[in-house]
CSV table of C-alpha atoms in Angstrom, one decimal:
chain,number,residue,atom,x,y,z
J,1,UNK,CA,73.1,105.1,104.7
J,2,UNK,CA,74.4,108.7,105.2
J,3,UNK,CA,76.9,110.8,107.0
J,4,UNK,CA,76.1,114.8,107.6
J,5,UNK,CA,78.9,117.3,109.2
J,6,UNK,CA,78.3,120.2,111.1
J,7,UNK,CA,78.2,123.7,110.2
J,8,UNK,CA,81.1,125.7,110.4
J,9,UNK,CA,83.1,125.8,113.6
J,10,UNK,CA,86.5,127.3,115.0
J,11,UNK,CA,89.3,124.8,115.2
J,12,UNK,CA,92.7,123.8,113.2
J,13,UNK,CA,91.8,122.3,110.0
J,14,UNK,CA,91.9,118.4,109.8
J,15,UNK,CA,93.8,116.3,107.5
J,16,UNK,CA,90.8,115.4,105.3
J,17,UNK,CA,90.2,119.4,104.8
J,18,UNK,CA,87.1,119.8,107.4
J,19,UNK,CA,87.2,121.8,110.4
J,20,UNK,CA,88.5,119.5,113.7
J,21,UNK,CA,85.5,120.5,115.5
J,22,UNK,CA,82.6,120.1,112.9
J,23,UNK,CA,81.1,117.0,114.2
J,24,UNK,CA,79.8,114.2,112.1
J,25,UNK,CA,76.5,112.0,112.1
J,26,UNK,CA,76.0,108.6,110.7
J,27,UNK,CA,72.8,106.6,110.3
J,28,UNK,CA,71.2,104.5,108.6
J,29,UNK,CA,68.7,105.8,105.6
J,30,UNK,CA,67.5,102.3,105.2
J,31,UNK,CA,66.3,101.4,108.3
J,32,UNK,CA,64.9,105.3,108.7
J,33,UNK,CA,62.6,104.3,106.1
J,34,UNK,CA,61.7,101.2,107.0
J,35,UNK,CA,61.0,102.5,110.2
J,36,UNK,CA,58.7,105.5,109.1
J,37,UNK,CA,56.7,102.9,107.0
J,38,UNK,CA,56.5,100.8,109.5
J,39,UNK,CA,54.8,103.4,112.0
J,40,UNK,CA,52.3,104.4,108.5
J,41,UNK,CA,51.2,101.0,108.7
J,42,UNK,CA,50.5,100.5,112.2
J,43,UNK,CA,48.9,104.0,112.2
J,44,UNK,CA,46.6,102.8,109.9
J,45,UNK,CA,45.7,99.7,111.3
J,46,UNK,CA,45.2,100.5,114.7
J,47,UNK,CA,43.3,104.1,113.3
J,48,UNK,CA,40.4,101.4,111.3
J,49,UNK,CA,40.7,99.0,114.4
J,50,UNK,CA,39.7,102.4,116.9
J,51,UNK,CA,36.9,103.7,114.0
J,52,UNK,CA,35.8,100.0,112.9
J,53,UNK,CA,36.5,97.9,115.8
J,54,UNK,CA,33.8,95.9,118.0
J,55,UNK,CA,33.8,95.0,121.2
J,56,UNK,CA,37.5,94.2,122.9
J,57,UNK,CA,39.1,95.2,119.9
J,58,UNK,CA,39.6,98.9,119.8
J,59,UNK,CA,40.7,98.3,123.5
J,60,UNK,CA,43.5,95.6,122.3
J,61,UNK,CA,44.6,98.0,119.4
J,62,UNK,CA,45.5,100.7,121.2
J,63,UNK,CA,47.6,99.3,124.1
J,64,UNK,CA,49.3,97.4,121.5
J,65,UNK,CA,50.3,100.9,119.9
J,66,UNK,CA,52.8,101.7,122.5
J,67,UNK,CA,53.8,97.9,122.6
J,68,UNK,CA,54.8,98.3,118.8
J,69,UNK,CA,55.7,101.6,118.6
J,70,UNK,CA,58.5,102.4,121.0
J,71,UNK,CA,60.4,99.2,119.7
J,72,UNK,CA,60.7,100.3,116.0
J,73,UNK,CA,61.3,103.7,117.0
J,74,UNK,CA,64.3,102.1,118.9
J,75,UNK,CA,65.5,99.9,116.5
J,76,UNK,CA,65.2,102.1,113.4
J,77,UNK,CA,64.3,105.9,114.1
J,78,UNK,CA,66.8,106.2,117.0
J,79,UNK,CA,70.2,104.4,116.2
J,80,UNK,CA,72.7,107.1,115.4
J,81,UNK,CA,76.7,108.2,115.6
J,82,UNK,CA,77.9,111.2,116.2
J,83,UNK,CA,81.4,112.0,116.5
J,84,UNK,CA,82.2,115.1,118.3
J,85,UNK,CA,85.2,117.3,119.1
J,86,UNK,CA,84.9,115.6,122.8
J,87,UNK,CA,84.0,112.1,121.8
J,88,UNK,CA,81.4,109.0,120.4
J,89,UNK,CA,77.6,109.7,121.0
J,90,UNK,CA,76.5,106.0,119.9
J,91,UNK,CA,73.1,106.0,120.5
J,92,UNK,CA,71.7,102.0,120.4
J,93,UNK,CA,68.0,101.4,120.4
J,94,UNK,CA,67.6,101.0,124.2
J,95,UNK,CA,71.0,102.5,125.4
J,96,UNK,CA,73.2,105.6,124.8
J,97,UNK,CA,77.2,105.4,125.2
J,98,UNK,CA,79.1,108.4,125.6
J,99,UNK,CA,82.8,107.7,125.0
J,100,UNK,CA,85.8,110.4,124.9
J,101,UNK,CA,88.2,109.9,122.0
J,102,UNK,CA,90.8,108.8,125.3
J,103,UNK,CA,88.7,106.2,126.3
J,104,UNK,CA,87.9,104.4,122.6
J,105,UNK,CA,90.6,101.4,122.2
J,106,UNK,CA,89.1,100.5,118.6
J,107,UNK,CA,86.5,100.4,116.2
J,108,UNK,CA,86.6,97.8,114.4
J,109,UNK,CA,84.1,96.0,111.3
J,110,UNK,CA,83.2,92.4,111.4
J,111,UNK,CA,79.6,90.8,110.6
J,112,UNK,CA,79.0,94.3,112.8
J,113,UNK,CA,80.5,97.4,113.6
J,114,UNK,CA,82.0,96.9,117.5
J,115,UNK,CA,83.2,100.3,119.5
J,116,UNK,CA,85.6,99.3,122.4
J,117,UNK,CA,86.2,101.6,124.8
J,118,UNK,CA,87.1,101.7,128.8
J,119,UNK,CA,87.9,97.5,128.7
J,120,UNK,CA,84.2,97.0,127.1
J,121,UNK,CA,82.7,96.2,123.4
J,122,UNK,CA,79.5,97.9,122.5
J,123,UNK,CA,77.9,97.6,119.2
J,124,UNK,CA,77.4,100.5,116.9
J,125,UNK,CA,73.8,99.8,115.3
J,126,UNK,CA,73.3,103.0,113.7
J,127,UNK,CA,76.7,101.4,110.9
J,128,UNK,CA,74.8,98.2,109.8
J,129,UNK,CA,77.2,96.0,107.9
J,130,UNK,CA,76.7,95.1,104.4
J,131,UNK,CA,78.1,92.0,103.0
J,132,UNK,CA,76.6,92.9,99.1
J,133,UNK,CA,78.6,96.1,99.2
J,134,UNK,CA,81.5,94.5,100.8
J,135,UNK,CA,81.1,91.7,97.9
J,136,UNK,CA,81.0,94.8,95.2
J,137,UNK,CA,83.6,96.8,96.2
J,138,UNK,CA,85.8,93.6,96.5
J,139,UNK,CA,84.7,92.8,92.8
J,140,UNK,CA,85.4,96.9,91.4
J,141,UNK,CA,89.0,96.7,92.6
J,142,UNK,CA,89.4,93.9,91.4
J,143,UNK,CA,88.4,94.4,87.9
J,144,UNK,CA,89.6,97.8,88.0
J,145,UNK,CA,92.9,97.9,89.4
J,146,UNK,CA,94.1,101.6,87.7
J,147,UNK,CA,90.8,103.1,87.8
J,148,UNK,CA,91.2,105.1,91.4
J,149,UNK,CA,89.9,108.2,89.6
J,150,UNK,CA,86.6,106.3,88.4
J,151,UNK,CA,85.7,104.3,91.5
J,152,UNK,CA,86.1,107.4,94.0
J,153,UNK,CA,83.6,109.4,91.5
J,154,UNK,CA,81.1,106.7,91.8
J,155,UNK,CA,80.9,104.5,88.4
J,156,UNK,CA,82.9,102.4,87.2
J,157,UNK,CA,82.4,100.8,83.8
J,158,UNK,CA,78.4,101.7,84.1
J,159,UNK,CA,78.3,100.3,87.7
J,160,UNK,CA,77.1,102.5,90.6
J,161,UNK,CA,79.7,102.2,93.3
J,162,UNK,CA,79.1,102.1,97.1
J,163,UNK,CA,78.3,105.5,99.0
J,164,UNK,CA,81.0,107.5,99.6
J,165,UNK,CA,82.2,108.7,103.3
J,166,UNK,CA,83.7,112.5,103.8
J,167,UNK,CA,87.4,111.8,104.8
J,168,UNK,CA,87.4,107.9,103.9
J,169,UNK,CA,91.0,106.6,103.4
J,170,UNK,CA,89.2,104.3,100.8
J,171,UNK,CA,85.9,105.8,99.0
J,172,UNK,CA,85.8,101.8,97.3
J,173,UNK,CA,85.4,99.8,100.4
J,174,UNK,CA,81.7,99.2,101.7
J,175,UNK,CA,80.4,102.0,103.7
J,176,UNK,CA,80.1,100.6,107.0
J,177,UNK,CA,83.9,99.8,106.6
J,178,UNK,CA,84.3,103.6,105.5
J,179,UNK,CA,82.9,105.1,108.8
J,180,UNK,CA,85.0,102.7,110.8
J,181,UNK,CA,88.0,103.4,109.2
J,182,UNK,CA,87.0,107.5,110.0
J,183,UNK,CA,86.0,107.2,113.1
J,184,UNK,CA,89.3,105.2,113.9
J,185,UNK,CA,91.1,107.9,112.6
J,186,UNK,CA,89.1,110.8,114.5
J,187,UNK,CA,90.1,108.5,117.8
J,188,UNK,CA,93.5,108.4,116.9
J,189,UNK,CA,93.8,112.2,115.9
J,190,UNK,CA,91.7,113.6,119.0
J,191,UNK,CA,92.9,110.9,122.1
J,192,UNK,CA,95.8,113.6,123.7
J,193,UNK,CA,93.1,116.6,123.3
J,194,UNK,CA,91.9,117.8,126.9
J,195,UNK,CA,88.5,117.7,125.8
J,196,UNK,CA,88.5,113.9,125.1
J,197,UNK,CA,89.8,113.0,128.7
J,198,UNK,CA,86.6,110.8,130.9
J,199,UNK,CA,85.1,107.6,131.5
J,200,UNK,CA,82.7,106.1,129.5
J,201,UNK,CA,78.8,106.7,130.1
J,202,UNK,CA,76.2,104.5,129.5
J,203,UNK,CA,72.4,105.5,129.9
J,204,UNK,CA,69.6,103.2,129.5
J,205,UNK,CA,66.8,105.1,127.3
J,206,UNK,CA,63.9,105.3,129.8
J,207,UNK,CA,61.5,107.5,127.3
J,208,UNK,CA,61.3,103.8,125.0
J,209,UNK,CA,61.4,101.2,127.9
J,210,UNK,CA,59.0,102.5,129.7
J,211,UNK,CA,56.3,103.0,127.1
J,212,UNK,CA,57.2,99.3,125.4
J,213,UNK,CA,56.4,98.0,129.4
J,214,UNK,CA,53.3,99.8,130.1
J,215,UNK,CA,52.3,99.0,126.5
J,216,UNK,CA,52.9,95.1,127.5
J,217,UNK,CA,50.3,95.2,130.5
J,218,UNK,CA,47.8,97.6,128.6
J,219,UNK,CA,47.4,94.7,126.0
J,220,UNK,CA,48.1,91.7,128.4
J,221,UNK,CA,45.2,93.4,131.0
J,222,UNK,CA,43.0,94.6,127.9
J,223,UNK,CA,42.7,90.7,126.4
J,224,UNK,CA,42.6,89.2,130.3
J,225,UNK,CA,39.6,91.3,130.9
């Protein structure tokens, strides 16, 4: 998991030190990974299938390229968060939400993390929730009740800690729970600004569906023939 802010940017300094209008970006490393391996592999495959293949089979590999490819691009590669000066970007692996800091009711951390904004709950796939680190931080506070200097520097009695979030009311908790709680308070801060006033937008991501159809009848067409 990881957060990156903005470079520098004009604006009144906010009450976790950074610049109001640096905006922040949350993902999820894991799944980047898994989803760059993922593409290695089929890249692979489908490359001996083209070289090595006989008969339908070259055929079958490569419409099932864009059959595989667009969906773990989607699901991995694209999920992101970024909070800006205006708003949420929550980009989901086959839709995009644009929401202005007036429109977001809550954030909020169950099994998932859940954005409700404009009387509707969206989920926030780029934040995946993770009930080992919620399990670990529980057991670190637990064991070290006066050790807040140790557990926000990362080890406590030889244990590695959970990732810490720029601006996180509580650097123990798991880091799903972390960018909620920051992007809660972001929405709180930024609602009455004039740039966060608007409706929310949702966009279906055509450049992923389309390919993941056309990819469907390529290989349904390529083993009827």
């Amino acid at each position: 998991m990881t957060q990156s802010d903005g470079g520098p940017h004009r604006g009144r300094p906010a009450p976790d030190g950074d610049q109001a209008y640096a905006d922040r970006v949350y993902r999820s490393v894991p799944g980047v990974i898994t989803g760059v391996m993922l593409l290695a592999l089929a890249a692979w495959l489908i490359g001996d299938a083209l070289l090595n293949g006989t008969g339908r089979t070259p055929y079958v590999s490569l419409a099932a390229l864009p059959l595989f490819a667009a969906p773990v691009i989607a699901y991995t590669l694209r999920p992101v968060v970024r909070a800006t000066p205006a708003g949420l970007l929550v980009c989901n692996p086959w839709r995009t939400i644009t929401a202005p800091w007036a429109s977001v009711d809550a954030l909020r951390a169950g099994y998932s993390v859940e954005l409700l904004a404009g009387g509707k709950k969206y989920q926030v796939w780029a934040v995946p929730v993770s009930l080992r680190q919620r399990k670990r931080a529980g057991r670190l506070r637990a064991e070290n009740q006066g050790e807040e200097h140790a557990s926000r520097v990362g080890m406590i009695f030889g244990r590695q800690a959970n990732p810490v979030v720029v601006g996180s009311p509580d650097p123990t908790k798991a880091w799903s729970d972390q960018v909620t709680a920051v992007l809660q308070e972001m929405a709180e801060r930024n609602a009455g600004e004039p740039a966060a006033a608007g409706p929310v937008v949702v966009r279906w991501c055509w450049w992923l569906i389309a390919p993941t159809l056309i990819g469907l009848v390529a290989l349904i067409t390529a083993i009827a023939v």
